[in-house]
Amino acid sequence: MVYCVEGEVMDAVVDLRVNSPTYGQYALFDLSAAKANSIYIPKGMAHGFCARSDRAIMVYKVSSVYSPEHDAGVLWNSMGIPWPPSNHVFRIETKACQRCQTSNLLLYMKIFLTGGTGFIGSHLLRLLGTTDHKVTALRRVSSQPCIDIGSEPLWLVKEMDRLEPIDFAGMDTLVHLASVGVSPKTSTWRDLLYWNVSVMADLLRRHTRPGSDGSSLRVHMLNMVFQPTGTTLFPPMRHYCQAPTRHRKRLAL
């Protein structure tokens, strides 16, 4: 909630919600103490303002405690916003907005990654380490990335079947890569069904439901191969591929 208690401002709101139909668009609002009006800005949007009066005081009501390490911004002249003409010098936090000089939007995801010590997961972590994305990666006590990943993510050392809702707090994206029985490792049918089917299904069922604010995790999965019934030219040669084929019905969410 934003409102002006002294003077008058033009407030610009930019939609940074990637899955929103108005993603990347902006809206303009005139706020003033005389009008006593205010705007509600949903989570996932950015906003800035320009004073129309010699003096202006803005008041914010926010949904969480300010976190400087997560601060980011959109360069004021990168969105085509028609700011009022002004001879004043813009004061900009360059630490928060410097990357916007080469891209219009400074966006990052808060990613929860399973399977971060596997071949694909390790390479993905090395790539993500070169971006602004905030990554929490799940691993077992004895597992380590199979390559040098460079910048380390925030590691959560826990078994996947012991994950709790609090572990996903603040996350907006789940990348699920964890699997057992991946070549050259072997596994029993019981472990394959438990980890690759039951635990995975429970993970999706319990932790990807919309929250109280309507938000939910975006899910990206690459943990198993599904064989279309009646169209397979060659039968699966390993239990890893057969497990989801034979027990597909258990994945109904």
Coordinates of C-alpha atoms in Angstrom, one line a residue:
M1 CA 0.0 0.0 0.0
V2 CA 1.5 3.4 -1.1
Y3 CA 0.2 6.8 -0.4
C4 CA 1.3 10.4 -0.3
V5 CA 0.9 12.4 2.9
E6 CA 2.5 15.7 1.7
G7 CA 2.7 17.1 -1.8
E8 CA 2.0 15.3 -5.1
V9 CA 3.7 12.5 -7.0
M10 CA 3.4 10.5 -10.2
D11 CA 3.8 6.9 -9.2
A12 CA 4.8 4.2 -11.8
V13 CA 4.1 0.5 -11.2
V14 CA 5.8 -2.2 -13.4
D15 CA 4.6 -5.8 -13.5
L16 CA 7.6 -8.2 -13.0
R17 CA 5.5 -11.3 -12.6
V18 CA 6.8 -13.6 -15.4
N19 CA 3.6 -15.5 -15.8
S20 CA 1.3 -12.5 -15.7
P21 CA -0.5 -11.4 -18.9
T22 CA 0.6 -7.8 -18.2
Y23 CA 4.3 -8.8 -17.6
G24 CA 6.7 -6.0 -18.5
Q25 CA 3.9 -3.4 -18.7
Y26 CA 3.5 -0.3 -16.5
A27 CA 0.7 1.8 -15.1
L28 CA 0.8 5.4 -13.9
F29 CA -1.0 6.9 -10.9
D30 CA -1.3 10.5 -9.5
L31 CA -1.1 10.5 -5.7
S32 CA -1.4 13.5 -3.5
A33 CA -2.1 14.6 0.0
A34 CA -5.0 16.7 -1.3
K35 CA -6.7 13.7 -2.9
A36 CA -6.0 11.4 0.0
N37 CA -5.8 8.5 -2.4
S38 CA -3.6 5.4 -2.3
I39 CA -2.8 2.4 -4.4
Y40 CA -2.3 -1.3 -3.6
I41 CA 0.6 -2.9 -5.4
P42 CA 0.5 -6.7 -5.5
K43 CA 3.6 -8.8 -4.7
G44 CA 5.9 -9.2 -7.7
M45 CA 5.7 -5.6 -9.0
A46 CA 8.1 -2.8 -8.8
H47 CA 7.3 0.9 -8.4
G48 CA 8.9 4.3 -8.4
F49 CA 7.7 7.9 -8.2
C50 CA 8.5 11.4 -9.3
A51 CA 7.6 14.4 -7.2
R52 CA 5.3 16.9 -8.9
S53 CA 5.6 19.3 -6.0
D54 CA 8.6 21.0 -4.5
R55 CA 8.3 18.7 -1.5
A56 CA 6.6 15.3 -1.2
I57 CA 6.5 12.6 1.4
M58 CA 5.5 9.0 0.6
V59 CA 4.4 6.3 3.0
Y60 CA 4.7 2.6 2.3
K61 CA 3.1 -0.4 4.0
V62 CA 5.0 -3.5 3.0
S63 CA 4.4 -7.2 3.4
S64 CA 7.9 -8.1 4.9
V65 CA 10.9 -6.7 6.6
Y66 CA 13.3 -4.8 4.3
S67 CA 16.1 -7.1 3.1
P68 CA 19.0 -5.1 1.5
E69 CA 20.7 -8.2 0.1
H70 CA 17.6 -8.9 -2.0
D71 CA 17.2 -5.3 -3.2
A72 CA 17.0 -4.9 -7.0
G73 CA 15.6 -2.3 -9.3
V74 CA 14.6 -1.2 -12.8
L75 CA 16.5 1.6 -14.4
W76 CA 14.2 4.7 -14.4
N77 CA 14.6 5.3 -18.2
S78 CA 14.6 1.7 -19.4
M79 CA 10.8 1.2 -19.6
G80 CA 9.7 4.1 -21.7
I81 CA 7.8 5.6 -18.8
P82 CA 6.8 9.3 -19.6
W83 CA 8.2 10.9 -16.5
P84 CA 7.3 14.6 -16.1
P85 CA 10.0 17.0 -17.4
S86 CA 12.4 18.0 -14.6
N87 CA 15.6 19.9 -14.2
H88 CA 16.4 17.9 -11.0
V89 CA 19.1 15.3 -10.9
F90 CA 17.9 11.7 -10.5
R91 CA 19.5 10.0 -7.6
I92 CA 19.8 6.3 -8.4
E93 CA 21.2 3.4 -6.3
T94 CA 23.7 2.1 -8.9
K95 CA 24.3 -1.1 -6.9
A96 CA 20.6 -2.1 -7.4
C97 CA 20.2 -0.8 -11.0
Q98 CA 23.5 -1.1 -12.8
R99 CA 22.6 -4.3 -14.6
C100 CA 19.6 -2.6 -16.1
Q101 CA 21.9 -0.6 -18.3
T102 CA 22.1 -3.6 -20.6
S103 CA 18.6 -5.1 -20.1
N104 CA 15.3 -3.4 -19.4
L105 CA 14.4 -5.6 -16.5
L106 CA 16.4 -6.8 -13.6
L107 CA 14.7 -10.1 -12.7
Y108 CA 15.7 -13.1 -10.7
M109 CA 14.0 -16.3 -9.6
K110 CA 14.2 -17.9 -6.2
I111 CA 14.9 -21.5 -7.1
F112 CA 14.6 -24.6 -5.1
L113 CA 16.6 -27.3 -6.8
T114 CA 16.7 -31.1 -6.2
G115 CA 19.4 -33.3 -7.7
G116 CA 22.0 -30.6 -7.6
T117 CA 24.9 -33.0 -7.1
G118 CA 24.0 -35.1 -10.2
F119 CA 25.5 -34.6 -13.7
I120 CA 22.7 -32.3 -15.0
G121 CA 22.2 -30.6 -11.6
S122 CA 25.8 -29.8 -11.2
H123 CA 26.1 -28.2 -14.6
L124 CA 22.9 -26.3 -14.0
L125 CA 24.3 -25.0 -10.7
R126 CA 27.5 -23.8 -12.4
L127 CA 25.3 -21.9 -15.0
L128 CA 23.0 -20.5 -12.3
G129 CA 26.1 -19.3 -10.4
T130 CA 26.8 -16.8 -13.2
T131 CA 23.3 -15.2 -12.8
D132 CA 21.4 -13.2 -10.2
H133 CA 19.0 -16.1 -9.4
K134 CA 18.9 -17.1 -5.8
V135 CA 19.3 -20.9 -5.5
T136 CA 18.7 -23.3 -2.6
A137 CA 19.9 -26.8 -3.6
L138 CA 18.9 -30.0 -1.8
R139 CA 21.6 -32.7 -1.2
R140 CA 22.3 -35.7 0.9
V141 CA 24.9 -35.7 3.6
S142 CA 27.4 -37.7 1.6
S143 CA 26.8 -36.2 -1.8
Q144 CA 28.8 -33.5 -3.6
P145 CA 28.6 -31.9 -7.0
C146 CA 30.3 -34.0 -9.7
I147 CA 32.1 -31.0 -11.2
D148 CA 33.4 -27.7 -9.9
I149 CA 30.3 -25.5 -9.9
G150 CA 32.1 -22.3 -9.0
S151 CA 29.7 -20.1 -6.9
E152 CA 28.1 -22.3 -4.2
P153 CA 24.3 -22.2 -3.7
L154 CA 22.6 -22.3 -0.3
W155 CA 22.8 -26.0 0.4
L156 CA 19.9 -27.8 2.3
V157 CA 21.3 -31.1 3.6
K158 CA 18.2 -33.3 4.0
E159 CA 16.5 -36.3 2.5
M160 CA 13.9 -35.4 0.0
D161 CA 11.1 -37.3 1.9
R162 CA 11.8 -35.1 4.9
L163 CA 11.1 -31.8 3.2
E164 CA 8.7 -29.5 5.0
P165 CA 6.7 -26.4 3.7
I166 CA 9.1 -24.1 5.6
D167 CA 11.9 -25.4 3.3
F168 CA 10.1 -23.8 0.3
A169 CA 9.4 -20.5 2.0
G170 CA 10.0 -17.6 -0.3
M171 CA 10.7 -19.9 -3.3
D172 CA 8.9 -19.2 -6.6
T173 CA 10.4 -22.0 -8.8
L174 CA 11.0 -25.7 -8.2
V175 CA 13.4 -27.5 -10.4
H176 CA 13.1 -31.2 -9.7
L177 CA 16.1 -33.3 -11.1
A178 CA 16.6 -35.8 -8.3
S179 CA 16.3 -39.5 -9.2
V180 CA 17.6 -42.8 -8.0
G181 CA 18.8 -45.6 -10.3
V182 CA 20.4 -43.3 -12.9
S183 CA 23.1 -45.1 -14.9
P184 CA 25.6 -46.3 -14.0
K185 CA 24.1 -46.7 -10.6
T186 CA 21.5 -49.5 -9.9
S187 CA 18.6 -49.6 -7.6
T188 CA 15.8 -52.0 -6.5
W189 CA 12.2 -51.8 -7.7
R190 CA 11.2 -50.8 -4.2
D191 CA 13.5 -47.8 -4.1
L192 CA 12.7 -46.8 -7.6
L193 CA 9.0 -46.7 -6.9
Y194 CA 9.4 -45.0 -3.5
W195 CA 11.9 -42.2 -4.6
N196 CA 11.0 -41.7 -8.3
V197 CA 7.2 -42.0 -8.0
S198 CA 5.8 -41.8 -4.5
V199 CA 8.1 -39.1 -3.0
M200 CA 8.1 -37.1 -6.2
A201 CA 4.3 -37.2 -6.3
D202 CA 4.1 -36.2 -2.7
L203 CA 6.5 -33.4 -3.3
L204 CA 4.3 -31.9 -5.9
R205 CA 1.1 -32.5 -4.0
R206 CA 2.2 -30.9 -0.8
H207 CA 4.5 -28.1 -1.8
T208 CA 3.1 -26.7 -5.1
R209 CA -0.4 -25.7 -3.9
P210 CA -1.2 -22.0 -4.1
G211 CA -0.4 -20.1 -0.9
S212 CA -2.6 -17.7 1.1
D213 CA -1.6 -14.9 -1.3
G214 CA -2.5 -16.9 -4.4
S215 CA 1.1 -17.6 -5.3
S216 CA 2.4 -21.0 -6.2
L217 CA 5.7 -22.7 -7.3
R218 CA 6.5 -22.9 -11.0
V219 CA 7.6 -26.5 -11.5
H220 CA 10.3 -27.8 -13.9
M221 CA 10.9 -31.5 -13.9
L222 CA 13.5 -33.8 -15.6
N223 CA 13.7 -36.8 -13.3
M224 CA 12.3 -39.6 -15.3
V225 CA 11.3 -40.9 -18.8
F226 CA 7.7 -41.7 -19.6
Q227 CA 7.0 -44.3 -22.3
P228 CA 3.7 -43.8 -24.2
T229 CA 1.5 -46.9 -23.9
G230 CA 1.3 -49.0 -27.1
T231 CA 3.8 -46.8 -29.0
T232 CA 7.1 -47.9 -27.7
L233 CA 9.2 -49.4 -30.5
F234 CA 11.8 -50.8 -28.1
P235 CA 11.0 -51.9 -24.5
P236 CA 12.8 -50.1 -21.7
M237 CA 16.1 -51.9 -20.8
R238 CA 16.5 -50.6 -17.3
H239 CA 14.3 -50.4 -14.2
Y240 CA 14.7 -46.6 -14.1
C241 CA 12.7 -46.1 -17.3
Q242 CA 10.2 -48.9 -16.5
A243 CA 9.2 -47.6 -13.1
P244 CA 7.2 -44.6 -14.3
T245 CA 5.9 -46.6 -17.3
R246 CA 4.3 -49.3 -15.2
H247 CA 3.1 -47.1 -12.3
R248 CA 2.0 -44.0 -14.1
K249 CA -1.4 -44.1 -12.4
R250 CA 0.2 -43.4 -9.0
L251 CA 1.1 -39.9 -10.3
A252 CA -2.4 -38.6 -10.5
L253 CA -2.4 -35.5 -8.5

